[in-house]
Amino acid sequence: MSPPERVELLALMDANMVAVYAADTRATPGGGVAETPGLVMCRTPHGTVATNMAIVTGRIDAPTIRSRTLAFYGPTGSPFSVWTREHADAGLEGELGTLGFHPIHREPGMAFLPGAGRPAPPPPGATIRRVTDDAGRRDYARIMTRAFALYGAPEASTAEHFASLAGVTGPTTQAYLAYQDGHAVAGAILYMAHGVGGIGWVGTLPEEFGRGYGRAVTWAVIAEGLGRGARFMSLQASPMGEPMYRRMGFTTPTHYRWFLAAT
């Protein structure tokens, strides 16, 4: 990949990530998004620092971030984090530190280029289905609530993202579920934006870990995204998911850092 191609890839990854989180927030009852120059802020009623995020999108200084986040999150007392881009915001990260923000997490930004990997067959007996109705939405919410509880996410915070059908299916969104013996065991969602297929909310029931269900639904989302004309697929990986994605053919062109304000 040439330097200009890498710059374009990173710009598209950033744009897709912001669009994914904004769409997810807007589909959440009571969710709010503020798109300002250089900073996009997302907030949900029961959000945590993992789902209430102020994402740096361009040139901005730390004092402006502090004032805008206080104005947006302060009235509701919502917890939040500030997300920076490893490939673009090194100077800003230093500024944030001088204002009392401290890093708490470094998240891999991963990309899958067409042809980078070969899909594995689903686990024996498993079926992969699109989510198209409220029954599927409820299955999806149940799986994600349990899966993300392992990372400390409160049930109310996770469940509210899937309170409406628009959270799992729509013109640019499509969730998939893996079923085994008639029971939903894993899921993942496609978010199309900026010509990129974003992959989000990949989760498996804890008792079903290690059986290939998460991989199977991720491949289904990849096929859907590329079938819709995505130039490549993109996601932000959890610590548990990153090794699986690498085996599938994803690379890690960048990382995103989360910062908390001093209390």
Short mmCIF file of N, CA and C in Angstrom, two decimals, residues 43-165:
data_model
loop_
_atom_site.label_atom_id
_atom_site.label_comp_id
_atom_site.label_asym_id
_atom_site.label_seq_id
_atom_site.Cartn_x
_atom_site.Cartn_y
_atom_site.Cartn_z
N ARG A 43 -24.10 10.65 23.00
CA ARG A 43 -24.57 10.47 24.38
C ARG A 43 -25.87 9.68 24.37
N THR A 44 -25.97 8.67 25.25
CA THR A 44 -27.19 7.90 25.43
C THR A 44 -27.59 7.94 26.90
N PRO A 45 -28.88 7.68 27.21
CA PRO A 45 -29.36 7.88 28.58
C PRO A 45 -28.61 7.10 29.65
N HIS A 46 -28.23 5.85 29.35
CA HIS A 46 -27.52 5.03 30.33
C HIS A 46 -26.09 4.74 29.88
N GLY A 47 -25.55 5.61 29.04
CA GLY A 47 -24.24 5.36 28.45
C GLY A 47 -23.11 5.34 29.45
N THR A 48 -22.05 4.66 29.06
CA THR A 48 -20.82 4.58 29.84
C THR A 48 -19.72 5.29 29.05
N VAL A 49 -18.50 5.27 29.58
CA VAL A 49 -17.38 5.88 28.85
C VAL A 49 -17.07 5.13 27.56
N ALA A 50 -17.62 3.92 27.40
CA ALA A 50 -17.41 3.15 26.17
C ALA A 50 -18.43 3.50 25.10
N THR A 51 -19.57 4.08 25.48
CA THR A 51 -20.62 4.39 24.50
C THR A 51 -20.97 5.87 24.46
N ASN A 52 -20.53 6.63 25.43
CA ASN A 52 -20.62 8.10 25.37
C ASN A 52 -19.23 8.61 25.03
N MET A 53 -19.03 8.95 23.78
CA MET A 53 -17.67 9.31 23.36
C MET A 53 -17.67 10.61 22.58
N ALA A 54 -16.60 11.39 22.81
CA ALA A 54 -16.33 12.59 22.03
C ALA A 54 -15.15 12.25 21.13
N ILE A 55 -15.42 12.08 19.84
CA ILE A 55 -14.42 11.58 18.90
C ILE A 55 -13.77 12.75 18.16
N VAL A 56 -12.46 12.82 18.24
CA VAL A 56 -11.73 13.85 17.51
C VAL A 56 -11.74 13.50 16.02
N THR A 57 -12.14 14.48 15.20
CA THR A 57 -12.25 14.23 13.76
C THR A 57 -11.40 15.18 12.92
N GLY A 58 -10.77 16.16 13.55
CA GLY A 58 -9.97 17.11 12.80
C GLY A 58 -9.18 18.01 13.73
N ARG A 59 -8.72 19.13 13.23
CA ARG A 59 -7.89 20.04 14.03
C ARG A 59 -8.73 20.68 15.13
N ILE A 60 -8.26 20.53 16.36
CA ILE A 60 -8.95 21.08 17.52
C ILE A 60 -7.95 21.10 18.66
N ASP A 61 -8.12 22.01 19.61
CA ASP A 61 -7.19 22.04 20.74
C ASP A 61 -7.87 21.52 22.00
N ALA A 62 -7.07 21.20 22.99
CA ALA A 62 -7.58 20.58 24.21
C ALA A 62 -8.54 21.48 24.98
N PRO A 63 -8.27 22.78 25.13
CA PRO A 63 -9.24 23.62 25.83
C PRO A 63 -10.62 23.63 25.16
N THR A 64 -10.64 23.61 23.83
CA THR A 64 -11.93 23.57 23.13
C THR A 64 -12.64 22.25 23.40
N ILE A 65 -11.89 21.15 23.41
CA ILE A 65 -12.50 19.86 23.74
C ILE A 65 -13.09 19.91 25.14
N ARG A 66 -12.36 20.46 26.08
CA ARG A 66 -12.87 20.52 27.45
C ARG A 66 -14.15 21.34 27.54
N SER A 67 -14.18 22.49 26.90
CA SER A 67 -15.37 23.33 27.00
C SER A 67 -16.57 22.71 26.30
N ARG A 68 -16.34 22.10 25.14
CA ARG A 68 -17.47 21.50 24.42
C ARG A 68 -18.02 20.27 25.13
N THR A 69 -17.14 19.44 25.66
CA THR A 69 -17.62 18.24 26.36
C THR A 69 -18.35 18.60 27.64
N LEU A 70 -17.87 19.61 28.35
CA LEU A 70 -18.58 20.04 29.56
C LEU A 70 -19.97 20.56 29.21
N ALA A 71 -20.08 21.29 28.11
CA ALA A 71 -21.38 21.82 27.70
C ALA A 71 -22.33 20.71 27.26
N PHE A 72 -21.80 19.67 26.61
CA PHE A 72 -22.65 18.60 26.07
C PHE A 72 -23.01 17.56 27.12
N TYR A 73 -22.03 17.10 27.88
CA TYR A 73 -22.27 16.02 28.84
C TYR A 73 -22.61 16.54 30.24
N GLY A 74 -22.16 17.75 30.56
CA GLY A 74 -22.34 18.26 31.91
C GLY A 74 -23.77 18.35 32.39
N PRO A 75 -24.71 18.90 31.60
CA PRO A 75 -26.08 19.06 32.09
C PRO A 75 -26.76 17.76 32.50
N THR A 76 -26.39 16.64 31.88
CA THR A 76 -27.00 15.35 32.22
C THR A 76 -26.12 14.54 33.17
N GLY A 77 -24.93 15.04 33.47
CA GLY A 77 -24.03 14.28 34.33
C GLY A 77 -23.55 12.99 33.72
N SER A 78 -23.56 12.92 32.39
CA SER A 78 -23.21 11.67 31.71
C SER A 78 -21.71 11.43 31.75
N PRO A 79 -21.29 10.19 32.04
CA PRO A 79 -19.87 9.86 31.90
C PRO A 79 -19.50 9.88 30.42
N PHE A 80 -18.24 10.16 30.12
CA PHE A 80 -17.83 10.18 28.72
C PHE A 80 -16.32 9.99 28.63
N SER A 81 -15.86 9.67 27.43
CA SER A 81 -14.44 9.61 27.13
C SER A 81 -14.17 10.41 25.87
N VAL A 82 -12.93 10.85 25.72
CA VAL A 82 -12.48 11.54 24.51
C VAL A 82 -11.62 10.57 23.72
N TRP A 83 -11.93 10.40 22.43
CA TRP A 83 -11.19 9.45 21.60
C TRP A 83 -10.30 10.21 20.62
N THR A 84 -9.04 9.83 20.59
CA THR A 84 -8.09 10.42 19.64
C THR A 84 -7.59 9.37 18.66
N ARG A 85 -6.96 9.85 17.59
CA ARG A 85 -6.46 8.98 16.53
C ARG A 85 -4.94 8.89 16.65
N GLU A 86 -4.43 7.68 16.77
CA GLU A 86 -2.98 7.51 16.93
C GLU A 86 -2.22 8.07 15.74
N HIS A 87 -2.79 7.99 14.56
CA HIS A 87 -2.11 8.43 13.34
C HIS A 87 -2.18 9.93 13.10
N ALA A 88 -2.92 10.67 13.93
CA ALA A 88 -3.12 12.08 13.62
C ALA A 88 -3.07 13.02 14.82
N ASP A 89 -3.13 12.51 16.04
CA ASP A 89 -3.37 13.38 17.18
C ASP A 89 -2.32 13.31 18.27
N ALA A 90 -1.07 13.01 17.93
CA ALA A 90 -0.03 12.88 18.96
C ALA A 90 0.13 14.17 19.76
N GLY A 91 0.17 15.31 19.08
CA GLY A 91 0.32 16.57 19.79
C GLY A 91 -0.86 16.88 20.68
N LEU A 92 -2.06 16.60 20.20
CA LEU A 92 -3.26 16.84 20.98
C LEU A 92 -3.29 15.98 22.24
N GLU A 93 -2.82 14.75 22.12
CA GLU A 93 -2.81 13.86 23.29
C GLU A 93 -1.97 14.45 24.41
N GLY A 94 -0.85 15.07 24.06
CA GLY A 94 -0.04 15.73 25.07
C GLY A 94 -0.77 16.91 25.71
N GLU A 95 -1.49 17.68 24.89
CA GLU A 95 -2.27 18.80 25.42
C GLU A 95 -3.35 18.32 26.38
N LEU A 96 -4.02 17.24 26.03
CA LEU A 96 -5.06 16.71 26.91
C LEU A 96 -4.49 16.35 28.27
N GLY A 97 -3.28 15.79 28.26
CA GLY A 97 -2.64 15.44 29.53
C GLY A 97 -2.41 16.63 30.42
N THR A 98 -2.05 17.77 29.84
CA THR A 98 -1.80 18.96 30.66
C THR A 98 -3.09 19.51 31.27
N LEU A 99 -4.24 19.16 30.70
CA LEU A 99 -5.52 19.62 31.24
C LEU A 99 -6.17 18.59 32.16
N GLY A 100 -5.44 17.54 32.48
CA GLY A 100 -5.96 16.56 33.43
C GLY A 100 -6.65 15.36 32.83
N PHE A 101 -6.69 15.27 31.50
CA PHE A 101 -7.22 14.06 30.87
C PHE A 101 -6.15 12.97 30.93
N HIS A 102 -6.57 11.73 31.16
CA HIS A 102 -5.59 10.65 31.23
C HIS A 102 -6.06 9.47 30.39
N PRO A 103 -5.14 8.78 29.70
CA PRO A 103 -5.51 7.67 28.83
C PRO A 103 -5.92 6.45 29.64
N ILE A 104 -6.97 5.76 29.17
CA ILE A 104 -7.43 4.55 29.86
C ILE A 104 -7.48 3.34 28.95
N HIS A 105 -7.41 3.54 27.64
CA HIS A 105 -7.59 2.40 26.74
C HIS A 105 -6.99 2.73 25.38
N ARG A 106 -6.41 1.73 24.75
CA ARG A 106 -5.87 1.85 23.38
C ARG A 106 -6.54 0.77 22.55
N GLU A 107 -7.40 1.19 21.62
CA GLU A 107 -8.26 0.26 20.89
C GLU A 107 -7.76 0.07 19.46
N PRO A 108 -7.58 -1.18 19.02
CA PRO A 108 -7.12 -1.41 17.65
C PRO A 108 -8.17 -0.99 16.63
N GLY A 109 -7.73 -0.21 15.63
CA GLY A 109 -8.55 0.07 14.47
C GLY A 109 -8.12 -0.89 13.36
N MET A 110 -9.02 -1.80 12.96
CA MET A 110 -8.65 -2.88 12.06
C MET A 110 -9.38 -2.77 10.73
N ALA A 111 -8.74 -3.27 9.68
CA ALA A 111 -9.30 -3.22 8.33
C ALA A 111 -9.17 -4.58 7.66
N PHE A 112 -10.16 -4.89 6.83
CA PHE A 112 -10.16 -6.13 6.04
C PHE A 112 -10.33 -5.73 4.58
N LEU A 113 -9.30 -5.97 3.78
CA LEU A 113 -9.36 -5.67 2.36
C LEU A 113 -9.93 -6.86 1.60
N PRO A 114 -10.67 -6.63 0.51
CA PRO A 114 -11.23 -7.75 -0.25
C PRO A 114 -10.15 -8.77 -0.62
N GLY A 115 -10.45 -10.04 -0.38
CA GLY A 115 -9.52 -11.11 -0.69
C GLY A 115 -8.49 -11.37 0.36
N ALA A 116 -8.56 -10.67 1.49
CA ALA A 116 -7.53 -10.82 2.53
C ALA A 116 -7.63 -12.14 3.27
N GLY A 117 -8.78 -12.76 3.26
CA GLY A 117 -8.94 -14.02 3.98
C GLY A 117 -10.01 -14.86 3.33
N ARG A 118 -10.03 -16.13 3.68
CA ARG A 118 -11.00 -17.06 3.12
C ARG A 118 -12.01 -17.45 4.20
N PRO A 119 -13.31 -17.28 3.93
CA PRO A 119 -14.31 -17.60 4.96
C PRO A 119 -14.25 -19.06 5.38
N ALA A 120 -14.36 -19.27 6.67
CA ALA A 120 -14.46 -20.62 7.21
C ALA A 120 -15.93 -21.02 7.26
N PRO A 121 -16.23 -22.30 7.12
CA PRO A 121 -17.64 -22.72 7.22
C PRO A 121 -18.15 -22.51 8.63
N PRO A 122 -19.46 -22.27 8.79
CA PRO A 122 -20.02 -22.13 10.14
C PRO A 122 -19.81 -23.41 10.95
N PRO A 123 -19.87 -23.33 12.26
CA PRO A 123 -19.77 -24.54 13.08
C PRO A 123 -20.85 -25.55 12.70
N PRO A 124 -20.59 -26.84 12.86
CA PRO A 124 -21.58 -27.86 12.50
C PRO A 124 -22.93 -27.60 13.17
N GLY A 125 -23.97 -27.64 12.36
CA GLY A 125 -25.32 -27.47 12.88
C GLY A 125 -25.76 -26.03 13.04
N ALA A 126 -24.85 -25.08 12.87
CA ALA A 126 -25.20 -23.67 13.06
C ALA A 126 -25.82 -23.10 11.79
N THR A 127 -26.75 -22.17 11.96
CA THR A 127 -27.32 -21.43 10.86
C THR A 127 -27.13 -19.94 11.12
N ILE A 128 -26.90 -19.19 10.05
CA ILE A 128 -26.68 -17.75 10.15
C ILE A 128 -27.87 -17.06 9.49
N ARG A 129 -28.51 -16.14 10.21
CA ARG A 129 -29.70 -15.47 9.70
C ARG A 129 -29.61 -13.96 9.88
N ARG A 130 -30.24 -13.26 8.95
CA ARG A 130 -30.41 -11.82 9.11
C ARG A 130 -31.44 -11.54 10.20
N VAL A 131 -31.27 -10.43 10.89
CA VAL A 131 -32.30 -9.95 11.81
C VAL A 131 -33.27 -9.10 11.02
N THR A 132 -34.55 -9.47 11.04
CA THR A 132 -35.55 -8.76 10.25
C THR A 132 -36.77 -8.33 11.04
N ASP A 133 -36.90 -8.80 12.28
CA ASP A 133 -38.11 -8.50 13.04
C ASP A 133 -37.79 -8.34 14.52
N ASP A 134 -38.81 -8.07 15.31
CA ASP A 134 -38.60 -7.82 16.73
C ASP A 134 -38.14 -9.06 17.49
N ALA A 135 -38.52 -10.23 17.02
CA ALA A 135 -38.04 -11.45 17.68
C ALA A 135 -36.52 -11.54 17.55
N GLY A 136 -36.02 -11.28 16.36
CA GLY A 136 -34.57 -11.27 16.16
C GLY A 136 -33.91 -10.15 16.94
N ARG A 137 -34.55 -8.99 16.98
CA ARG A 137 -33.99 -7.87 17.75
C ARG A 137 -33.85 -8.24 19.22
N ARG A 138 -34.87 -8.89 19.77
CA ARG A 138 -34.80 -9.30 21.18
C ARG A 138 -33.69 -10.32 21.40
N ASP A 139 -33.54 -11.26 20.47
CA ASP A 139 -32.43 -12.22 20.57
C ASP A 139 -31.10 -11.49 20.55
N TYR A 140 -30.99 -10.52 19.66
CA TYR A 140 -29.73 -9.78 19.55
C TYR A 140 -29.43 -9.03 20.84
N ALA A 141 -30.43 -8.35 21.37
CA ALA A 141 -30.23 -7.59 22.61
C ALA A 141 -29.83 -8.50 23.76
N ARG A 142 -30.44 -9.67 23.82
CA ARG A 142 -30.12 -10.61 24.91
C ARG A 142 -28.66 -11.05 24.83
N ILE A 143 -28.20 -11.36 23.63
CA ILE A 143 -26.81 -11.82 23.47
C ILE A 143 -25.83 -10.70 23.81
N MET A 144 -26.07 -9.51 23.28
CA MET A 144 -25.12 -8.41 23.51
C MET A 144 -25.09 -7.99 24.98
N THR A 145 -26.24 -8.01 25.63
CA THR A 145 -26.28 -7.66 27.05
C THR A 145 -25.38 -8.57 27.86
N ARG A 146 -25.44 -9.86 27.58
CA ARG A 146 -24.61 -10.81 28.32
C ARG A 146 -23.15 -10.75 27.88
N ALA A 147 -22.93 -10.61 26.58
CA ALA A 147 -21.55 -10.61 26.07
C ALA A 147 -20.78 -9.41 26.59
N PHE A 148 -21.38 -8.23 26.55
CA PHE A 148 -20.66 -7.02 26.93
C PHE A 148 -20.63 -6.80 28.43
N ALA A 149 -21.44 -7.56 29.17
CA ALA A 149 -21.33 -7.50 30.63
C ALA A 149 -19.95 -7.97 31.09
N LEU A 150 -19.30 -8.81 30.28
CA LEU A 150 -17.95 -9.28 30.63
C LEU A 150 -16.95 -8.13 30.65
N TYR A 151 -17.25 -7.04 29.94
CA TYR A 151 -16.37 -5.87 29.93
C TYR A 151 -16.85 -4.81 30.92
N GLY A 152 -17.81 -5.18 31.75
CA GLY A 152 -18.32 -4.25 32.75
C GLY A 152 -19.44 -3.36 32.27
N ALA A 153 -19.99 -3.61 31.08
CA ALA A 153 -21.08 -2.77 30.57
C ALA A 153 -22.37 -3.09 31.30
N PRO A 154 -23.02 -2.09 31.90
CA PRO A 154 -24.31 -2.34 32.56
C PRO A 154 -25.35 -2.83 31.56
N GLU A 155 -26.24 -3.70 32.03
CA GLU A 155 -27.25 -4.25 31.13
C GLU A 155 -28.10 -3.16 30.49
N ALA A 156 -28.50 -2.16 31.28
CA ALA A 156 -29.35 -1.10 30.74
C ALA A 156 -28.64 -0.33 29.63
N SER A 157 -27.35 -0.13 29.79
CA SER A 157 -26.58 0.62 28.79
C SER A 157 -26.53 -0.13 27.47
N THR A 158 -26.32 -1.45 27.52
CA THR A 158 -26.25 -2.23 26.29
C THR A 158 -27.63 -2.41 25.67
N ALA A 159 -28.62 -2.75 26.49
CA ALA A 159 -29.95 -3.07 25.97
C ALA A 159 -30.59 -1.88 25.26
N GLU A 160 -30.31 -0.66 25.72
CA GLU A 160 -30.99 0.49 25.13
C GLU A 160 -30.60 0.69 23.67
N HIS A 161 -29.44 0.18 23.26
CA HIS A 161 -29.02 0.33 21.86
C HIS A 161 -29.89 -0.50 20.92
N PHE A 162 -30.60 -1.48 21.47
CA PHE A 162 -31.38 -2.39 20.63
C PHE A 162 -32.85 -2.36 21.02
N ALA A 163 -33.30 -1.20 21.53
CA ALA A 163 -34.69 -1.06 21.95
C ALA A 163 -35.64 -0.88 20.77
N SER A 164 -35.11 -0.50 19.62
CA SER A 164 -35.94 -0.34 18.43
C SER A 164 -35.37 -1.16 17.28
N LEU A 165 -36.23 -1.52 16.34
CA LEU A 165 -35.80 -2.33 15.20
C LEU A 165 -34.78 -1.59 14.35
#
